[in-house]
Structure formats: C-alpha cells, structure tokens
Amino acid sequence: MKSIIVKDITKSFGSKRALDHVSLEIRGTFGLLGPNGAGKTTLMKLLATLDIPDSGIIRIDEDDLSWNEPSEVRERLGYLPQHFSIYRSLKVEEVMNHFAILKGIRGKKVRSEAINSILQSVNLSEQKTKKVKNLSGGMLRRLGIAQALLGNPQIIIVDEPTAGLDIEERVRFCRLLRKIGENRIIIISTHIVEDLESTCDHIAIMKEGKILQTGTRNKLAEMTKGLVFEMDVPFDSPIPIKEEDIISIKQLNNRYLVRFFSEASINNARTVDTCLEDTYLYITKRNLTHV
Amino acid sequence: MGKLLNFIYIIFLQFSRQPIFWLLLVGFLAYEYLALSDISSPGDVLTSTSFLVQAGILAFILFGIILVQLDHRHHLEDLYSTIERGMLFNLIGKLLFGLLLSLFFTIIFYVFYLIYYLVQGFAFNHIFISAIFYMLLYFCITFFISYFIGILIAIWIKGRLAFPLALIAWGLIGPINTSFLGIHLTTLARWLNLGEPNPSGVYNGLYGLSIDWFYWLKHFVWIVTLIVFLLIALYKTYSIIKRKTFSKLIAFSFILLLVICYGLSLDRQLYITAQDEEISRELVEFLYYQKEQPEAKSLDIHALSYEINLEINRLLKTTVNMELINNQGELNELTLSLYHDFKVKELLVNGKIVQIKRDKDLVTIPLTEKWGQDESIKLTITYEGTSSSLFYANNRAIYLPYYFNWLPSVDASPSFEVDSYGTLVRNNHQLKYPTEFVLNYEGREPLYTNIPEVKPGQFKGTSSTGLSLLSGELQERSVEDVQLVYPSDIKGNHYNEMKDSTIMLLNYVSNNLGIENLTYPKQVWKAPTLSTSDNSMEEMVWYTPETLIFSYSNSSWYIDSPAYFTYWLFPAISWKYEDIEVEDRDVFRAFDLMYCYLYNQIHNIKDEGNFLDWYKNVSSQGQKKEVLYALSDWLMENDAIEEKQLFVKDWYNLMKNNNSSWENVYKLLEKYKGV
Ligand SMILES: Nc1ncnc2c1ncn2[C@@H]1O[C@H](COP(=O)(O)OP(=O)(O)OP(=O)(O)O)[C@@H](O)[C@H]1O
Ligand SMILES: [Mg+2]
C-alpha cells in the first residue's frame, strides 16, 4: 500500500511555529486529530500544495512523487477546504461540471457520466438541479466531497469535514468518507474523536505543531489500558479525583459515574475498557509522546 | 481555452441570475434613449454621454470587486489553487469576462444608437464607423479598465474597505473628474480621465470624435500598468508564476510602457474645446498675434506655379517647389509668409541652399544673384509642423483653405491679426493671378480640393485664388454637378433654399458692384471649425468662383433666418473675394451692415435690423462717430432707398480704390444725405 512520507516538516508564520519537525507516514484513511490551533490546517495546506514548508520533504516513494513538483501532485489531488462553500446561484450539476472541466475531464459524455456516478455515491442525485443556496449544510459538504472526487484522485484531503453538521449528518458523512477511502489515501483532520472512530485506520494526534502519537485506532485506544477507571460517587459527597484527571462525569439516578485517569488503582474504582477518546485526552492533556 | 470559457460561462450564469444586473442594463438603455431623443446629432450625442460613461465606470469597478470578493467569501482561492492552473484560469477568465461584458454593453449601446439614427433618416455614413471606434475606446476599453481596477482593488484590499476605494477610483478616472479633483488639477484630471476628453465641449462636425491615436495610447498606458499590477499579484499573492517568468514579463511591460509614453510625448494636434481654465484654440492664436508682428514691404511678385509633395499625418510635412515671377525692379531679397509653426527645414533658390531668416510668420530669403524684372526663380521649400488649431492638418481632419498661408505666400502678412476691438481675424492670403498647381498627397482620404485628381494621390489644375484642402468626418453628395461636402453627422437639408438665396445675392452684387466672375461654384463645402471668430459675420463664409465654404455649424445648409444669411454671405463675395484692404476694419462692418440691410429691404426679406444697433454701440470718436450715427439714423428712416443704394455703391468703389477713410465716407454721406 502506498503512503505519503512527511519528513521533518517545519512551517512558521512570523514568529509563530505552526508545524514543528513533523514526520508522518500517511496511508489508507488517515485521521489527523488535534485541538484548535494544533496545526492541522497548516499541514493539510502543505499536503494540498497550497503552501510550501520552511524545511522538510513530502513525497510518495512508490510513485516517485515529490511535493517539490506541485503540478504533478495536483493531478492526483482532491481537496475539500475547511470552509467549503461555492457560488450560491449555481446549480449542483453546474458546479460539478465547472470543476470537472477545470480538472481536465474531456468530453461532454464522459463528464456527465463521471458527475452522475459521483453524485450518486454521495447521495446528491436528487439535488442535481437544485441551486447551491437551497442545499442544507450536509448536502453542501457532500457537494464539496463530490467536487474533490472528480478526476478520481489518489489522494483526498478533507479538512474538518464535520464541523457544523448535526449528529445524523455527521454519521452519514463519516460513513461516506469510509466508503471513499477504499483504494486511495484520504486524510481527514478533525478535533472530534468520534468522527475518526468509524472511519480511520491510522491516526495521528497533534498539538501545538507537534505530532504526539501515531498509530492504528486500536493501538491508540489500547495505549491507556489500565489507566482508565470508573467509580460511583453519591450526590452529596465530594469527588475524590483531581480535576485534570477527570475524563467525564455522568449523572445517574442517585449518583455520579466518574471516569478518570489514574496511574495506580484506587479503592471503589474499577478498571474499564479504554477507547480512542481516552488516549486522545490523556496525551493531549499531558503533552505525552510516550505512555 | 475550454477552461477559460468555462470560467466565463460560470460568471455569466451568476450575473444572468441576478435581477439587479438586468435592471442595470435596462437603466443604461433607458438613459441612452433619453440622451438620443434629446440630441438630434449622432455626433453630439456621443460627446454628451459622459454621465453614462461615468455611471458605467462605477458599475464595472463594482463588478470587478464583487467577483473577487465572492471567491474570498467562499474560500475558493485555496480550492482553485489545488487544481493545476486553476487560479490562473480563474483570474484570466474573470478578466475576459469583464472584457466581454464591456463589449456586450458597447454593442447593445451601439446597435441601439445606430437603429435610432437610421430610423431618424440619417444615411449610414462614416460617423457610424467612427462611432464604433469611439464606443470601443470610451465604453468598452474604459469599462474594462474600470473592471480591471475593481479586480485589483479586491485582490489587495480584503473586506469592506474596497468599496470606499472604489468610489475614490471612480471619482478619479471618470470624464467628470474635474468635479472631484477641482479645476486646479485640470492637467492631472485630463490624464486620469478615461472618458470623453471634452466632456463639457461640443462635437466638431469637421474633426469628428476624439478617437485620435493619442487617446488610444492613453488607454493602453492604463492597461499595461494594470497588467503590471496583475503580474505582481500573480507572483506575490498567488505564487502562480515563477520568478524568471515574472521578471521577463515585467521587463517587457516596462519597455512597452516606454514606447507608448514616447508615442504620447510626440507633437501633435488634437481637437480640444475650451474647458474650465484651459485656454481655447482661439486664445492660443490670439495671444500669439496680439504681440507685435513683423512687417514686410509688399512686393509686386507673384507665383506662377506650385508643385507640392504633401504628407499629412501626425504632422504636416511637405516639400514645395514654387516658381515666382518678379513684376517689379531688381531684388536681392524676398519675403514670403508661412504660418509660424511650419518650421522650414531647408530652402533652395534655383537649386542652391540658402540660409533664410525666420521671423514669426515671415520667411526672408536672401538672393545671391540679383533677381531682375520679369525674371522667374525657383524655390524649393521643405517644412513641417503642426498647423494652427483653427486650420486643422492631421490624420483626422484637414482644413487648409486658400486664404491661409499654409503654402508659402507672396502676400507677406501674418496668418491672423487682432483687430481694433480685440477680435482675432484671419488674414486673406488668396492669390491674384492664375497659378498652376500639382499636388501629390498622402493623408486622410478622401481629400477634397478645388483642383481635379488626375490619378490616385495626385491632383493637378489651375486656380486664381489658391489651393484649398479639406478632409475629415465628412460626407459628399452631388446635386446638379455641384459637389456638396458636409459633416457626416447632419442630414444637410435645405440645400436648394441656400442655393437660391446665394445665386440671387451673387447676381445682384455682380450687377450692382460690378464684381466679375461671381458665379455659383461647383463645390460647396461646409466645414465647421467652431472658433469664436466664427461668431463674427465676416468669418462665416468664404467664396471663390471654385468653392463656397461655410464654416458655421448648424445642421442644415440654410439658416432659419434668411436675413442673416445675407449678412454672412455678402462679405465673402464682395470685399473678401476682391481682397480689398482697409485701415480700420469697422469700415467693412459699417458698409456690410448697410448694404445687407438695404438688400434685404429691397428683396422683401424680413429683417428686424437687429444688427444695426452696432452703429451706436461700437466705440467710436470724431468723424467716425458722426458717420456711424448718421448711417444709423438714415437707415432707420425707411425711405430714400435709391439714394442709399447709390451711396453704398460709391462707397464700395472708395474702398476698392483705397480711399475709404472715415473722412471720405463722411464726404460721400454729405453728398447723398446731407448730414
Ligand atoms: N496564515 C497564517 N498566518 C499566521 N499564523 C497562522 C496562519 N495560519 C495558521 N496560523 C497559526 O498557526 C497555528 C496553527 O493553525 P492551524 O489553522 O493550522 O490550526 P488547526 O489545527 O487547523 O486549528 P482549527 O482546528 O482551529 O482549524 C495557529 O496558531 C494559527 O494561529
Ligand atoms: Mg483547521
């Protein structure tokens, strides 16, 4: 399987270092997880050839493809920007046709077949003749991914695709990304962990321009095995856990269910199965590169 | 190409789905219709469309800004940049769309304009061709430049700040920018103005529209400058072009700019009407001739022939071979007159170069060998320059009449003079003897002259008055063997009324004053030069048996008031034609007024005597005053017509014999009236 090698990338804006010696191997459906300002968009823009790094290289060895030759990369690229929107008075098919021509898909018939099949796959066939201004937020985002799929690109870059969508749309969108992710590299950035749980095989967690952890979803989830506990606390008693160790507090009938980190076992607490979210919180809170 | 068209199409779709766009178009056309229905000449209407252009400029700047801001709002610049050349196609597509949109507006405007005037009964003639160029220049290119400016503003200025900037740009580049810049910055305003250069002026039926090369070059300066800014944006803002390409393109643009600026800096003649503080064409000559002019002895020599190789383009360039004959005693020097802006490059006498002395309009030629009586000499004179702004000579218009010394003239008087009450008058340099002419001509076609064309570009013939050249935004028609030449923006009606009146006056004057050869010419030209001296009735019409020239501007051959026509025509066919000179030009005026008033009276032409106030209004003293008052009183009494007729006839003879001092007129008046 092909992978994009990101090696020692640094990028600064003035004195602000947005990416700090970032190295990654991106393959399959790849999730980039990090809080606001982590540098996800900056990295995505470099990957999308919108900017060039101060130092470091990006390449695909198998294809002998280097990001120093952006025009070759662009031929294999589909990009969905963080804030995707498009001319409101155009119809969905007009938008698709516009990008299809721009991406060099020749022949009217070839184009319309490609457009139809993509719209079908993103479930927008019925909206084909609707104007952009009449689309819902989810539909607009699906149009964005449809546009990125034109020309059957090998690499798809999707920046914060679920921001602003309701739960139902978010789930649907993630399922769509999962489907698209077969046979190509797709990079998804987000700060919502759930988005990645069902879509991504490989995940990198970043913060303040640095990669804290990378690995498969399961491997990351298991990282905090034995470190996550739950305990019941009655309503009227204080919670005996330090603020920064608390993962979540759930209100049940007559008590709180508190989930928290702890290096050692604690009375009345039971170890539980860990998930990706636990690991994400654990390492971003502590800026950990090792557990 | 397909990708560019695709961008154009996408923008077009968006525009066409905005009702406001169609409203704008309809408003534009409605405004045009108002202008058309208000102004009857297809020439005038264009020079008065400045407000429309001003409005168009604003609309197009805004179009440019809005299109770029739309991309900002949708964050599309990133998306386009991930597609190979996407952003480049986007920007160029936007520009092309602007060009097409400007062209679309222009074509709509033109078609509307054309149909309107054709329906009004105008023949399709050259002005409708010139109008295409005019609209391309001042609508299409101007709108495109505005749009281009809008795009650049929006590329660099993100957000709402772009709009106040747009307003500033709009104020600076519109044809009425003097209202924003104030009259003290007229020169700057002129340079920035992308619309009609004479927005408050009038259309000149001879010169035509302001579509000189100069104005195209001025627009090109703008376009190249904007391209430079675009290149900077492509290189810096979008990183679309590489440094090497960028440097090459920038260097090329600057070379282009230099070439254009060189073109702009060349000497040339342009039609400019007086505007705000600027001095009028008339005033230029006035200021020049108001100063003392050199005098020369008048010599009894005359020209036998002129052979002229003439090229009129940006400048008038010519080599004239002329043969002169000496009708008086020996001469070792000779003085000719030639309009001062025609600079003599070389002068040969009988094939030998001589050093001339130039003093304003006079050229003094030393003769190395004595020039005896009845002997002829050959002069070869090469000169070039811009003509007087009251006698056009460039690639747009030519009006070089026989009475102007555009050719070296044996009549050694200046081209103009300022008369006793400060009016600029044109001096008559007409010839007195039959003279042969050969003219080889290169310049605007067709050229109208009073000698026949023997082959393309060559004219040959004899004239007793001189050579007249005419070309410009004109049309031609023949009526009963008479060649009529007149501005292409008028219908030229009422020719027969003019002709009948003219023939009647010609016949009367010929019999009454005994002037020979007063026949109706085979050429009648209407060449409005729109100078203020045209308001003086002695300057309205010029006559030779070959050509009748009307220089006033109105839309028909005849004028509404037949009485006035007498006053305008009469000087041309009497003392001007006979080249009579007097010391005080008021003598002419006093004489003309009386003669014409009587003529109108005798022929029952309704004449309210409006001009007669002049006798008592003009400043005068002593005998002159007495004569003028007496004449006025006499004319008010509507009897003794016969005595009056005899009186003016005798008066004319006095003038002809150089005896028309006020004293002599006084005596004559005493004889007929008894003062
Ligand atoms: N063009 C820029 N100029 C200056 N600073 C920038 C620029 N782009 C990003 N930054 C800074 O770099 C850091 C990383 O920003 P980036 O947008 O990559 O974060 P992100 O992970 O995408 O955050 P979010 O989840 O909010 O989208 C931030 O501190 C941001 O302020
Ligand atoms: Mg981001």
mmCIF file of C-alpha atoms and ligand atoms in Angstrom, chain A residues 13-14 16-18 34-43 82 159-160 189 191, ligand 1:
data_model
loop_
_atom_site.group_PDB
_atom_site.id
_atom_site.type_symbol
_atom_site.label_atom_id
_atom_site.label_comp_id
_atom_site.label_asym_id
_atom_site.label_seq_id
_atom_site.Cartn_x
_atom_site.Cartn_y
_atom_site.Cartn_z
ATOM 1 C CA PHE A 13 4.244 32.224 10.291
ATOM 2 C CA GLY A 14 6.392 35.042 11.522
ATOM 3 C CA LYS A 16 4.638 31.525 15.320
ATOM 4 C CA ARG A 17 5.786 27.998 14.638
ATOM 5 C CA ALA A 18 2.698 26.226 13.274
ATOM 6 C CA GLY A 34 -5.861 17.758 17.409
ATOM 7 C CA PRO A 35 -7.332 20.680 19.291
ATOM 8 C CA ASN A 36 -7.870 24.101 17.759
ATOM 9 C CA GLY A 37 -4.645 25.670 16.627
ATOM 10 C CA ALA A 38 -2.771 22.369 16.563
ATOM 11 C CA GLY A 39 -1.575 22.993 13.019
ATOM 12 C CA LYS A 40 -3.903 20.584 11.213
ATOM 13 C CA THR A 41 -4.962 23.060 8.553
ATOM 14 C CA THR A 42 -1.407 24.186 8.074
ATOM 15 C CA LEU A 43 -0.320 20.621 7.445
ATOM 16 C CA GLN A 82 -12.186 23.651 5.889
ATOM 17 C CA ASP A 159 -10.176 19.472 6.426
ATOM 18 C CA GLU A 160 -12.639 19.419 9.344
ATOM 19 C CA SER A 189 -8.489 16.378 10.010
ATOM 20 C CA HIS A 191 -10.895 17.712 16.623
HETATM 21 N N1 LIG C 1 -1.529 32.275 7.580
HETATM 22 C C1 LIG C 1 -1.212 32.297 8.880
HETATM 23 N N2 LIG C 1 -0.584 33.345 9.427
HETATM 24 C C2 LIG C 1 -0.251 33.376 10.732
HETATM 25 N N3 LIG C 1 -0.497 32.397 11.573
HETATM 26 C C3 LIG C 1 -1.137 31.310 11.087
HETATM 27 C C4 LIG C 1 -1.530 31.220 9.723
HETATM 28 N N4 LIG C 1 -2.129 30.009 9.550
HETATM 29 C C5 LIG C 1 -2.099 29.423 10.754
HETATM 30 N N5 LIG C 1 -1.530 30.190 11.668
HETATM 31 C C6 LIG C 1 -1.295 29.836 13.061
HETATM 32 O O1 LIG C 1 -0.741 28.566 13.102
HETATM 33 C C7 LIG C 1 -1.327 27.804 14.138
HETATM 34 C C8 LIG C 1 -1.934 26.545 13.540
HETATM 35 O O2 LIG C 1 -3.108 26.925 12.817
HETATM 36 P P1 LIG C 1 -3.996 25.894 12.013
HETATM 37 O O3 LIG C 1 -5.044 26.636 11.352
HETATM 38 O O4 LIG C 1 -3.119 25.032 11.212
HETATM 39 O O5 LIG C 1 -4.643 25.055 13.218
HETATM 40 P P2 LIG C 1 -5.804 23.963 13.114
HETATM 41 O O6 LIG C 1 -5.271 22.778 13.813
HETATM 42 O O7 LIG C 1 -6.272 23.794 11.765
HETATM 43 O O8 LIG C 1 -6.912 24.634 14.037
HETATM 44 P P3 LIG C 1 -8.528 24.586 13.868
HETATM 45 O O9 LIG C 1 -8.976 23.344 14.497
HETATM 46 O O10 LIG C 1 -8.956 25.790 14.614
HETATM 47 O O11 LIG C 1 -8.807 24.645 12.422
HETATM 48 C C9 LIG C 1 -2.347 28.674 14.812
HETATM 49 O O12 LIG C 1 -1.812 29.201 15.998
HETATM 50 C C10 LIG C 1 -2.610 29.794 13.832
HETATM 51 O O13 LIG C 1 -2.845 30.978 14.536
#
